[in-house]
JSON list of C-alpha atoms in Angstrom, two decimals:
[
{"chain": "O", "resi": 1, "resn": "MET", "atom": "CA", "xyz": [10.28, 12.38, -107.96]},
{"chain": "O", "resi": 2, "resn": "PRO", "atom": "CA", "xyz": [12.64, 9.37, -108.42]},
{"chain": "O", "resi": 3, "resn": "GLY", "atom": "CA", "xyz": [15.03, 9.48, -111.35]},
{"chain": "O", "resi": 4, "resn": "ARG", "atom": "CA", "xyz": [14.01, 7.90, -114.65]},
{"chain": "O", "resi": 5, "resn": "LEU", "atom": "CA", "xyz": [15.93, 4.76, -115.61]},
{"chain": "O", "resi": 6, "resn": "VAL", "atom": "CA", "xyz": [16.01, 5.79, -119.28]},
{"chain": "O", "resi": 7, "resn": "PRO", "atom": "CA", "xyz": [16.87, 9.51, -119.49]},
{"chain": "O", "resi": 8, "resn": "PHE", "atom": "CA", "xyz": [14.72, 11.89, -121.47]},
{"chain": "O", "resi": 9, "resn": "VAL", "atom": "CA", "xyz": [16.44, 12.91, -124.70]},
{"chain": "O", "resi": 10, "resn": "THR", "atom": "CA", "xyz": [16.74, 16.56, -125.68]},
{"chain": "O", "resi": 11, "resn": "ASN", "atom": "CA", "xyz": [14.67, 17.55, -128.75]},
{"chain": "O", "resi": 12, "resn": "GLU", "atom": "CA", "xyz": [12.51, 14.44, -128.43]},
{"chain": "O", "resi": 13, "resn": "VAL", "atom": "CA", "xyz": [8.78, 14.51, -127.62]},
{"chain": "O", "resi": 14, "resn": "TYR", "atom": "CA", "xyz": [7.14, 12.54, -124.80]},
{"chain": "O", "resi": 15, "resn": "HIS", "atom": "CA", "xyz": [3.60, 11.77, -123.72]},
{"chain": "O", "resi": 16, "resn": "VAL", "atom": "CA", "xyz": [3.70, 12.08, -119.93]},
{"chain": "O", "resi": 17, "resn": "PHE", "atom": "CA", "xyz": [0.97, 10.94, -117.58]},
{"chain": "O", "resi": 18, "resn": "ASN", "atom": "CA", "xyz": [0.53, 10.94, -113.83]},
{"chain": "O", "resi": 19, "resn": "ARG", "atom": "CA", "xyz": [-2.34, 10.58, -111.40]},
{"chain": "O", "resi": 20, "resn": "GLY", "atom": "CA", "xyz": [-3.12, 11.26, -107.78]},
{"chain": "O", "resi": 21, "resn": "ILE", "atom": "CA", "xyz": [-2.08, 8.82, -105.09]},
{"chain": "O", "resi": 22, "resn": "ASP", "atom": "CA", "xyz": [-4.83, 6.22, -104.60]},
{"chain": "O", "resi": 23, "resn": "ARG", "atom": "CA", "xyz": [-6.52, 7.84, -107.60]},
{"chain": "O", "resi": 24, "resn": "ARG", "atom": "CA", "xyz": [-7.58, 10.66, -105.32]},
{"chain": "O", "resi": 25, "resn": "PRO", "atom": "CA", "xyz": [-8.84, 13.93, -106.83]},
{"chain": "O", "resi": 26, "resn": "THR", "atom": "CA", "xyz": [-6.01, 16.34, -107.59]},
{"chain": "O", "resi": 27, "resn": "PHE", "atom": "CA", "xyz": [-7.91, 19.14, -109.34]},
{"chain": "O", "resi": 28, "resn": "ILE", "atom": "CA", "xyz": [-11.22, 19.77, -107.62]},
{"chain": "O", "resi": 29, "resn": "GLY", "atom": "CA", "xyz": [-12.49, 23.26, -108.35]},
{"chain": "O", "resi": 30, "resn": "LYS", "atom": "CA", "xyz": [-11.97, 26.00, -110.91]},
{"chain": "O", "resi": 31, "resn": "ARG", "atom": "CA", "xyz": [-9.37, 27.75, -108.76]},
{"chain": "O", "resi": 32, "resn": "GLU", "atom": "CA", "xyz": [-7.27, 24.60, -108.57]},
{"chain": "O", "resi": 33, "resn": "TYR", "atom": "CA", "xyz": [-7.45, 23.98, -112.31]},
{"chain": "O", "resi": 34, "resn": "ALA", "atom": "CA", "xyz": [-6.53, 27.62, -112.96]},
{"chain": "O", "resi": 35, "resn": "ARG", "atom": "CA", "xyz": [-3.61, 27.39, -110.52]},
{"chain": "O", "resi": 36, "resn": "ALA", "atom": "CA", "xyz": [-2.38, 24.26, -112.28]},
{"chain": "O", "resi": 37, "resn": "LYS", "atom": "CA", "xyz": [-2.48, 26.03, -115.67]},
{"chain": "O", "resi": 38, "resn": "LEU", "atom": "CA", "xyz": [-0.55, 28.96, -114.23]},
{"chain": "O", "resi": 39, "resn": "THR", "atom": "CA", "xyz": [1.98, 26.53, -112.75]},
{"chain": "O", "resi": 40, "resn": "LEU", "atom": "CA", "xyz": [2.49, 24.94, -116.17]},
{"chain": "O", "resi": 41, "resn": "GLN", "atom": "CA", "xyz": [3.10, 28.30, -117.74]},
{"chain": "O", "resi": 42, "resn": "TYR", "atom": "CA", "xyz": [5.47, 29.48, -115.04]},
{"chain": "O", "resi": 43, "resn": "TYR", "atom": "CA", "xyz": [7.68, 26.42, -114.65]},
{"chain": "O", "resi": 44, "resn": "ARG", "atom": "CA", "xyz": [8.18, 25.62, -118.35]},
{"chain": "O", "resi": 45, "resn": "HIS", "atom": "CA", "xyz": [11.21, 27.93, -118.10]},
{"chain": "O", "resi": 46, "resn": "ILE", "atom": "CA", "xyz": [14.59, 26.39, -117.36]},
{"chain": "O", "resi": 47, "resn": "SER", "atom": "CA", "xyz": [14.82, 28.47, -114.18]},
{"chain": "O", "resi": 48, "resn": "VAL", "atom": "CA", "xyz": [12.60, 30.93, -112.36]},
{"chain": "O", "resi": 49, "resn": "PRO", "atom": "CA", "xyz": [13.59, 33.89, -110.18]},
{"chain": "O", "resi": 50, "resn": "LEU", "atom": "CA", "xyz": [11.43, 32.73, -107.26]},
{"chain": "O", "resi": 51, "resn": "ARG", "atom": "CA", "xyz": [8.70, 30.29, -106.34]},
{"chain": "O", "resi": 52, "resn": "LEU", "atom": "CA", "xyz": [5.32, 30.82, -107.98]},
{"chain": "O", "resi": 53, "resn": "SER", "atom": "CA", "xyz": [3.66, 31.36, -104.60]},
{"chain": "O", "resi": 54, "resn": "TYR", "atom": "CA", "xyz": [6.15, 34.12, -103.78]},
{"chain": "O", "resi": 55, "resn": "PHE", "atom": "CA", "xyz": [5.71, 35.63, -107.23]},
{"chain": "O", "resi": 56, "resn": "LEU", "atom": "CA", "xyz": [1.95, 35.84, -106.76]},
{"chain": "O", "resi": 57, "resn": "ASP", "atom": "CA", "xyz": [2.44, 37.66, -103.45]},
{"chain": "O", "resi": 58, "resn": "LEU", "atom": "CA", "xyz": [4.35, 40.49, -105.14]},
{"chain": "O", "resi": 59, "resn": "LYS", "atom": "CA", "xyz": [2.75, 43.85, -105.77]},
{"chain": "O", "resi": 60, "resn": "VAL", "atom": "CA", "xyz": [1.58, 44.33, -109.34]},
{"chain": "O", "resi": 61, "resn": "ASP", "atom": "CA", "xyz": [4.44, 46.60, -110.44]},
{"chain": "O", "resi": 62, "resn": "PHE", "atom": "CA", "xyz": [7.08, 44.22, -109.06]},
{"chain": "O", "resi": 63, "resn": "ARG", "atom": "CA", "xyz": [5.28, 41.30, -110.66]},
{"chain": "O", "resi": 64, "resn": "ASP", "atom": "CA", "xyz": [5.33, 42.99, -114.08]},
{"chain": "O", "resi": 65, "resn": "GLY", "atom": "CA", "xyz": [9.07, 43.53, -113.80]},
{"chain": "O", "resi": 66, "resn": "MET", "atom": "CA", "xyz": [9.58, 39.92, -112.82]},
{"chain": "O", "resi": 67, "resn": "LEU", "atom": "CA", "xyz": [7.54, 38.75, -115.81]},
{"chain": "O", "resi": 68, "resn": "LYS", "atom": "CA", "xyz": [9.85, 40.64, -118.15]},
{"chain": "O", "resi": 69, "resn": "LYS", "atom": "CA", "xyz": [12.83, 38.85, -116.60]},
{"chain": "O", "resi": 70, "resn": "LEU", "atom": "CA", "xyz": [11.04, 35.53, -116.91]},
{"chain": "O", "resi": 71, "resn": "GLU", "atom": "CA", "xyz": [10.33, 36.06, -120.60]},
{"chain": "O", "resi": 72, "resn": "ALA", "atom": "CA", "xyz": [14.07, 36.26, -121.25]},
{"chain": "O", "resi": 73, "resn": "ILE", "atom": "CA", "xyz": [14.74, 32.86, -119.65]},
{"chain": "O", "resi": 74, "resn": "PRO", "atom": "CA", "xyz": [14.81, 29.89, -122.11]},
{"chain": "O", "resi": 75, "resn": "TYR", "atom": "CA", "xyz": [12.32, 27.06, -121.82]},
{"chain": "O", "resi": 76, "resn": "ALA", "atom": "CA", "xyz": [13.12, 23.70, -120.25]},
{"chain": "O", "resi": 77, "resn": "VAL", "atom": "CA", "xyz": [10.29, 22.16, -122.27]},
{"chain": "O", "resi": 78, "resn": "GLU", "atom": "CA", "xyz": [7.88, 23.11, -124.99]},
{"chain": "O", "resi": 79, "resn": "ILE", "atom": "CA", "xyz": [4.35, 22.12, -124.08]},
{"chain": "O", "resi": 80, "resn": "LEU", "atom": "CA", "xyz": [2.68, 20.79, -127.23]},
{"chain": "O", "resi": 81, "resn": "ALA", "atom": "CA", "xyz": [-0.56, 19.70, -125.58]},
{"chain": "O", "resi": 82, "resn": "TYR", "atom": "CA", "xyz": [-2.00, 19.10, -122.14]},
{"chain": "O", "resi": 83, "resn": "CYS", "atom": "CA", "xyz": [-5.17, 18.07, -120.37]},
{"chain": "O", "resi": 84, "resn": "LEU", "atom": "CA", "xyz": [-5.97, 18.36, -116.68]},
{"chain": "O", "resi": 85, "resn": "MET", "atom": "CA", "xyz": [-8.51, 15.83, -115.41]},
{"chain": "O", "resi": 86, "resn": "PRO", "atom": "CA", "xyz": [-10.04, 15.44, -111.94]},
{"chain": "O", "resi": 87, "resn": "ASN", "atom": "CA", "xyz": [-7.46, 12.91, -110.74]},
{"chain": "O", "resi": 88, "resn": "HIS", "atom": "CA", "xyz": [-4.70, 12.91, -113.37]},
{"chain": "O", "resi": 89, "resn": "PHE", "atom": "CA", "xyz": [-2.98, 14.87, -116.10]},
{"chain": "O", "resi": 90, "resn": "HIS", "atom": "CA", "xyz": [-1.59, 14.32, -119.60]},
{"chain": "O", "resi": 91, "resn": "PHE", "atom": "CA", "xyz": [1.24, 16.37, -121.09]},
{"chain": "O", "resi": 92, "resn": "LEU", "atom": "CA", "xyz": [2.82, 16.23, -124.54]},
{"chain": "O", "resi": 93, "resn": "LEU", "atom": "CA", "xyz": [6.29, 17.70, -124.04]},
{"chain": "O", "resi": 94, "resn": "ARG", "atom": "CA", "xyz": [9.36, 18.38, -126.13]},
{"chain": "O", "resi": 95, "resn": "GLN", "atom": "CA", "xyz": [12.53, 18.52, -124.07]},
{"chain": "O", "resi": 96, "resn": "VAL", "atom": "CA", "xyz": [14.40, 21.70, -125.05]},
{"chain": "O", "resi": 97, "resn": "THR", "atom": "CA", "xyz": [17.30, 21.53, -122.59]},
{"chain": "O", "resi": 98, "resn": "ASP", "atom": "CA", "xyz": [19.02, 18.57, -120.92]},
{"chain": "O", "resi": 99, "resn": "ASN", "atom": "CA", "xyz": [16.99, 17.26, -117.97]},
{"chain": "O", "resi": 100, "resn": "GLY", "atom": "CA", "xyz": [14.24, 19.69, -118.95]},
{"chain": "O", "resi": 101, "resn": "VAL", "atom": "CA", "xyz": [11.33, 17.25, -118.73]},
{"chain": "O", "resi": 102, "resn": "SER", "atom": "CA", "xyz": [12.35, 15.89, -115.33]},
{"chain": "O", "resi": 103, "resn": "LYS", "atom": "CA", "xyz": [12.94, 19.36, -113.94]},
{"chain": "O", "resi": 104, "resn": "PHE", "atom": "CA", "xyz": [9.66, 20.68, -115.30]},
{"chain": "O", "resi": 105, "resn": "LEU", "atom": "CA", "xyz": [7.65, 17.76, -113.91]},
{"chain": "O", "resi": 106, "resn": "SER", "atom": "CA", "xyz": [9.31, 18.05, -110.52]},
{"chain": "O", "resi": 107, "resn": "ASN", "atom": "CA", "xyz": [8.69, 21.79, -110.33]},
{"chain": "O", "resi": 108, "resn": "PHE", "atom": "CA", "xyz": [5.09, 21.47, -111.51]},
{"chain": "O", "resi": 109, "resn": "GLN", "atom": "CA", "xyz": [4.16, 18.67, -109.12]},
{"chain": "O", "resi": 110, "resn": "ASN", "atom": "CA", "xyz": [5.99, 20.10, -106.11]},
{"chain": "O", "resi": 111, "resn": "SER", "atom": "CA", "xyz": [4.60, 23.61, -106.59]},
{"chain": "O", "resi": 112, "resn": "TYR", "atom": "CA", "xyz": [1.04, 22.46, -107.16]},
{"chain": "O", "resi": 113, "resn": "THR", "atom": "CA", "xyz": [1.20, 19.99, -104.27]},
{"chain": "O", "resi": 114, "resn": "ARG", "atom": "CA", "xyz": [2.30, 22.76, -101.89]},
{"chain": "O", "resi": 115, "resn": "TYR", "atom": "CA", "xyz": [-0.64, 24.86, -103.05]},
{"chain": "O", "resi": 116, "resn": "PHE", "atom": "CA", "xyz": [-3.11, 21.96, -102.76]},
{"chain": "O", "resi": 117, "resn": "ASN", "atom": "CA", "xyz": [-1.86, 20.88, -99.34]},
{"chain": "O", "resi": 118, "resn": "THR", "atom": "CA", "xyz": [-2.03, 24.40, -97.95]},
{"chain": "O", "resi": 119, "resn": "LYS", "atom": "CA", "xyz": [-5.54, 24.87, -99.26]},
{"chain": "O", "resi": 120, "resn": "HIS", "atom": "CA", "xyz": [-6.81, 21.53, -97.96]},
{"chain": "O", "resi": 121, "resn": "LYS", "atom": "CA", "xyz": [-4.75, 21.41, -94.75]},
{"chain": "O", "resi": 122, "resn": "ARG", "atom": "CA", "xyz": [-3.04, 18.16, -95.63]},
{"chain": "O", "resi": 123, "resn": "VAL", "atom": "CA", "xyz": [0.56, 16.92, -95.78]},
{"chain": "O", "resi": 124, "resn": "GLY", "atom": "CA", "xyz": [2.48, 14.51, -97.96]},
{"chain": "O", "resi": 125, "resn": "PRO", "atom": "CA", "xyz": [2.69, 13.80, -101.68]},
{"chain": "O", "resi": 126, "resn": "LEU", "atom": "CA", "xyz": [-0.31, 14.31, -103.94]},
{"chain": "O", "resi": 127, "resn": "PHE", "atom": "CA", "xyz": [0.88, 12.55, -107.11]},
{"chain": "O", "resi": 128, "resn": "LEU", "atom": "CA", "xyz": [2.46, 9.14, -107.65]},
{"chain": "O", "resi": 129, "resn": "ASP", "atom": "CA", "xyz": [6.25, 9.20, -107.33]},
{"chain": "O", "resi": 130, "resn": "GLN", "atom": "CA", "xyz": [7.00, 8.19, -110.90]},
{"chain": "O", "resi": 131, "resn": "CYS", "atom": "CA", "xyz": [5.30, 9.65, -113.95]},
{"chain": "O", "resi": 132, "resn": "LYS", "atom": "CA", "xyz": [4.67, 7.34, -116.89]},
{"chain": "O", "resi": 133, "resn": "ALA", "atom": "CA", "xyz": [6.17, 8.51, -120.16]},
{"chain": "O", "resi": 134, "resn": "VAL", "atom": "CA", "xyz": [6.19, 7.26, -123.74]},
{"chain": "O", "resi": 135, "resn": "ARG", "atom": "CA", "xyz": [8.57, 8.62, -126.36]},
{"chain": "O", "resi": 136, "resn": "ILE", "atom": "CA", "xyz": [6.86, 9.79, -129.54]},
{"chain": "O", "resi": 137, "resn": "GLU", "atom": "CA", "xyz": [8.57, 8.05, -132.44]},
{"chain": "O", "resi": 138, "resn": "THR", "atom": "CA", "xyz": [6.47, 8.88, -135.51]},
{"chain": "O", "resi": 139, "resn": "LEU", "atom": "CA", "xyz": [4.41, 11.74, -136.87]},
{"chain": "O", "resi": 140, "resn": "GLU", "atom": "CA", "xyz": [1.32, 9.52, -136.84]},
{"chain": "O", "resi": 141, "resn": "GLN", "atom": "CA", "xyz": [1.86, 8.83, -133.16]},
{"chain": "O", "resi": 142, "resn": "LEU", "atom": "CA", "xyz": [2.33, 12.54, -132.42]},
{"chain": "O", "resi": 143, "resn": "LEU", "atom": "CA", "xyz": [-0.96, 13.47, -134.08]},
{"chain": "O", "resi": 144, "resn": "HIS", "atom": "CA", "xyz": [-2.96, 10.61, -132.58]},
{"chain": "O", "resi": 145, "resn": "VAL", "atom": "CA", "xyz": [-1.62, 11.18, -129.08]},
{"chain": "O", "resi": 146, "resn": "SER", "atom": "CA", "xyz": [-2.42, 14.89, -129.28]},
{"chain": "O", "resi": 147, "resn": "ARG", "atom": "CA", "xyz": [-5.98, 13.96, -130.20]},
{"chain": "O", "resi": 148, "resn": "TYR", "atom": "CA", "xyz": [-6.14, 11.34, -127.46]},
{"chain": "O", "resi": 149, "resn": "ILE", "atom": "CA", "xyz": [-5.06, 13.94, -124.90]},
{"chain": "O", "resi": 150, "resn": "HIS", "atom": "CA", "xyz": [-7.57, 16.50, -126.12]},
{"chain": "O", "resi": 151, "resn": "LEU", "atom": "CA", "xyz": [-10.41, 13.96, -126.11]},
{"chain": "O", "resi": 152, "resn": "ASN", "atom": "CA", "xyz": [-9.82, 12.81, -122.53]},
{"chain": "O", "resi": 153, "resn": "PRO", "atom": "CA", "xyz": [-12.80, 14.80, -121.17]},
{"chain": "O", "resi": 154, "resn": "ALA", "atom": "CA", "xyz": [-15.07, 12.99, -123.64]},
{"chain": "O", "resi": 155, "resn": "THR", "atom": "CA", "xyz": [-13.53, 9.60, -122.94]},
{"chain": "O", "resi": 156, "resn": "ALA", "atom": "CA", "xyz": [-14.21, 10.08, -119.22]},
{"chain": "O", "resi": 157, "resn": "TYR", "atom": "CA", "xyz": [-17.70, 11.48, -119.91]},
{"chain": "O", "resi": 158, "resn": "LEU", "atom": "CA", "xyz": [-16.88, 14.76, -118.21]},
{"chain": "O", "resi": 159, "resn": "VAL", "atom": "CA", "xyz": [-18.54, 16.50, -121.14]},
{"chain": "O", "resi": 160, "resn": "LYS", "atom": "CA", "xyz": [-21.64, 15.62, -123.13]},
{"chain": "O", "resi": 161, "resn": "ASP", "atom": "CA", "xyz": [-20.64, 16.26, -126.72]},
{"chain": "O", "resi": 162, "resn": "VAL", "atom": "CA", "xyz": [-17.91, 17.44, -129.03]},
{"chain": "O", "resi": 163, "resn": "GLU", "atom": "CA", "xyz": [-18.79, 21.11, -128.63]},
{"chain": "O", "resi": 164, "resn": "ASP", "atom": "CA", "xyz": [-18.11, 20.81, -124.91]},
{"chain": "O", "resi": 165, "resn": "VAL", "atom": "CA", "xyz": [-14.80, 19.10, -125.66]},
{"chain": "O", "resi": 166, "resn": "LEU", "atom": "CA", "xyz": [-13.76, 22.04, -127.84]},
{"chain": "O", "resi": 167, "resn": "ARG", "atom": "CA", "xyz": [-14.57, 24.42, -125.00]},
{"chain": "O", "resi": 168, "resn": "TYR", "atom": "CA", "xyz": [-13.10, 22.37, -122.15]},
{"chain": "O", "resi": 169, "resn": "PRO", "atom": "CA", "xyz": [-11.05, 25.07, -120.38]},
{"chain": "O", "resi": 170, "resn": "TRP", "atom": "CA", "xyz": [-8.49, 22.81, -118.72]},
{"chain": "O", "resi": 171, "resn": "SER", "atom": "CA", "xyz": [-6.90, 21.44, -121.87]},
{"chain": "O", "resi": 172, "resn": "SER", "atom": "CA", "xyz": [-4.94, 22.98, -124.72]},
{"chain": "O", "resi": 173, "resn": "LEU", "atom": "CA", "xyz": [-7.63, 22.22, -127.31]},
{"chain": "O", "resi": 174, "resn": "PRO", "atom": "CA", "xyz": [-9.17, 25.73, -127.07]},
{"chain": "O", "resi": 175, "resn": "GLU", "atom": "CA", "xyz": [-5.73, 27.11, -128.02]},
{"chain": "O", "resi": 176, "resn": "TYR", "atom": "CA", "xyz": [-5.68, 24.91, -131.11]},
{"chain": "O", "resi": 177, "resn": "VAL", "atom": "CA", "xyz": [-9.21, 25.87, -132.12]},
{"chain": "O", "resi": 178, "resn": "SER", "atom": "CA", "xyz": [-9.08, 29.60, -131.38]},
{"chain": "O", "resi": 179, "resn": "GLY", "atom": "CA", "xyz": [-5.49, 30.37, -132.31]},
{"chain": "O", "resi": 180, "resn": "GLN", "atom": "CA", "xyz": [-4.94, 32.29, -129.08]},
{"chain": "O", "resi": 181, "resn": "GLU", "atom": "CA", "xyz": [-1.83, 30.63, -127.69]},
{"chain": "O", "resi": 182, "resn": "GLU", "atom": "CA", "xyz": [-1.34, 30.82, -123.93]},
{"chain": "O", "resi": 183, "resn": "ILE", "atom": "CA", "xyz": [0.88, 27.92, -123.01]},
{"chain": "O", "resi": 184, "resn": "CYS", "atom": "CA", "xyz": [1.41, 25.62, -125.98]},
{"chain": "O", "resi": 185, "resn": "GLU", "atom": "CA", "xyz": [3.64, 25.52, -129.03]},
{"chain": "O", "resi": 186, "resn": "THR", "atom": "CA", "xyz": [1.01, 24.42, -131.56]},
{"chain": "O", "resi": 187, "resn": "ASP", "atom": "CA", "xyz": [2.91, 24.62, -134.86]},
{"chain": "O", "resi": 188, "resn": "SER", "atom": "CA", "xyz": [4.44, 21.14, -134.50]},
{"chain": "O", "resi": 189, "resn": "ILE", "atom": "CA", "xyz": [0.95, 19.65, -134.76]},
{"chain": "O", "resi": 190, "resn": "LEU", "atom": "CA", "xyz": [-1.08, 22.23, -136.68]},
{"chain": "O", "resi": 191, "resn": "GLY", "atom": "CA", "xyz": [1.65, 22.43, -139.32]},
{"chain": "O", "resi": 192, "resn": "ASN", "atom": "CA", "xyz": [0.54, 19.01, -140.52]},
{"chain": "O", "resi": 193, "resn": "PHE", "atom": "CA", "xyz": [-2.96, 20.25, -141.39]},
{"chain": "O", "resi": 194, "resn": "LYS", "atom": "CA", "xyz": [-4.04, 22.59, -144.18]},
{"chain": "O", "resi": 195, "resn": "LYS", "atom": "CA", "xyz": [-5.87, 24.84, -141.76]},
{"chain": "O", "resi": 196, "resn": "ARG", "atom": "CA", "xyz": [-6.86, 25.08, -138.13]},
{"chain": "O", "resi": 197, "resn": "THR", "atom": "CA", "xyz": [-10.36, 23.74, -138.81]},
{"chain": "O", "resi": 198, "resn": "SER", "atom": "CA", "xyz": [-8.82, 20.60, -140.32]},
{"chain": "O", "resi": 199, "resn": "TYR", "atom": "CA", "xyz": [-7.30, 19.72, -136.96]},
{"chain": "O", "resi": 200, "resn": "GLU", "atom": "CA", "xyz": [-10.63, 20.46, -135.30]},
{"chain": "O", "resi": 201, "resn": "ALA", "atom": "CA", "xyz": [-12.28, 18.01, -137.70]},
{"chain": "O", "resi": 202, "resn": "PHE", "atom": "CA", "xyz": [-9.53, 15.46, -136.96]},
{"chain": "O", "resi": 203, "resn": "VAL", "atom": "CA", "xyz": [-10.49, 15.67, -133.28]},
{"chain": "O", "resi": 204, "resn": "ARG", "atom": "CA", "xyz": [-14.24, 15.76, -133.86]},
{"chain": "O", "resi": 205, "resn": "ASP", "atom": "CA", "xyz": [-14.22, 12.62, -135.99]},
{"chain": "O", "resi": 206, "resn": "GLN", "atom": "CA", "xyz": [-13.01, 10.41, -133.15]},
{"chain": "O", "resi": 207, "resn": "VAL", "atom": "CA", "xyz": [-15.06, 11.49, -130.12]},
{"chain": "O", "resi": 208, "resn": "ASP", "atom": "CA", "xyz": [-17.30, 8.41, -130.02]},
{"chain": "O", "resi": 209, "resn": "TYR", "atom": "CA", "xyz": [-14.64, 6.03, -131.29]},
{"chain": "O", "resi": 210, "resn": "GLN", "atom": "CA", "xyz": [-12.10, 7.03, -128.67]},
{"chain": "O", "resi": 211, "resn": "ARG", "atom": "CA", "xyz": [-14.51, 6.06, -125.94]},
{"chain": "O", "resi": 212, "resn": "GLU", "atom": "CA", "xyz": [-13.75, 2.49, -126.97]},
{"chain": "O", "resi": 213, "resn": "LEU", "atom": "CA", "xyz": [-9.98, 3.26, -127.00]},
{"chain": "O", "resi": 214, "resn": "GLU", "atom": "CA", "xyz": [-9.27, 0.42, -129.40]},
{"chain": "O", "resi": 215, "resn": "ALA", "atom": "CA", "xyz": [-7.81, 2.15, -132.44]},
{"chain": "O", "resi": 216, "resn": "ILE", "atom": "CA", "xyz": [-4.88, 3.86, -130.72]},
{"chain": "O", "resi": 217, "resn": "HIS", "atom": "CA", "xyz": [-4.49, 1.80, -127.57]},
{"chain": "O", "resi": 218, "resn": "HIS", "atom": "CA", "xyz": [-1.06, 0.49, -128.63]},
{"chain": "O", "resi": 219, "resn": "LEU", "atom": "CA", "xyz": [0.28, 4.04, -128.94]},
{"chain": "O", "resi": 220, "resn": "LEU", "atom": "CA", "xyz": [-0.76, 5.21, -125.51]},
{"chain": "O", "resi": 221, "resn": "ILE", "atom": "CA", "xyz": [0.27, 4.90, -121.89]},
{"chain": "O", "resi": 222, "resn": "GLU", "atom": "CA", "xyz": [-1.41, 2.04, -120.07]},
{"chain": "O", "resi": 223, "resn": "GLU", "atom": "CA", "xyz": [-3.20, 3.85, -117.29]},
{"chain": "O", "resi": 224, "resn": "ASN", "atom": "CA", "xyz": [-4.43, 0.86, -115.31]},
{"chain": "O", "resi": 225, "resn": "PRO", "atom": "CA", "xyz": [-2.08, -1.19, -113.12]}
]
């Protein structure tokens, strides 16, 4: 992935977006979505003892020992929110260490591309060379962008109604609703609401409106060329 002209700043938050080359599908089946989630979780660390594919080939007892080592390694990024869509992804990331965002994105895309290419017997890049990224500058922007990311399945009509959005398994919204954290650091967003259900209502209230994308368009990444 080519270097970013304006470096990512440590302790700042960014909305990062990328899509497949030629808008091709990047996440096709449940196994691919699940592998992408695992890749997010694994490569958020500043370093890893071995490639994810090698880690998954280990016997269970060796894998457990490796996980303990991994837990002691600091994060490169905190993942505040994410959504995996059929041909693109959205991440809301806080850079924790210098060059953390760039390193995380490179590791995620390279690892997942190797998996995808092996599975589909193809070669070459899967994602566009350069991710798009917008720095989050205000609390309002942080909250609205988190909602925008979580409502992507509704915006694209991948789901029928708000209940399906809340259950969409390839975004971080179920973590926010259930309280069972897997990947995300949710306090930065949920801490601005009286209770968990208040954030859920914040998301619910905009399902239909977001499909027009007018209210928050100026805060978001322009996805079309």
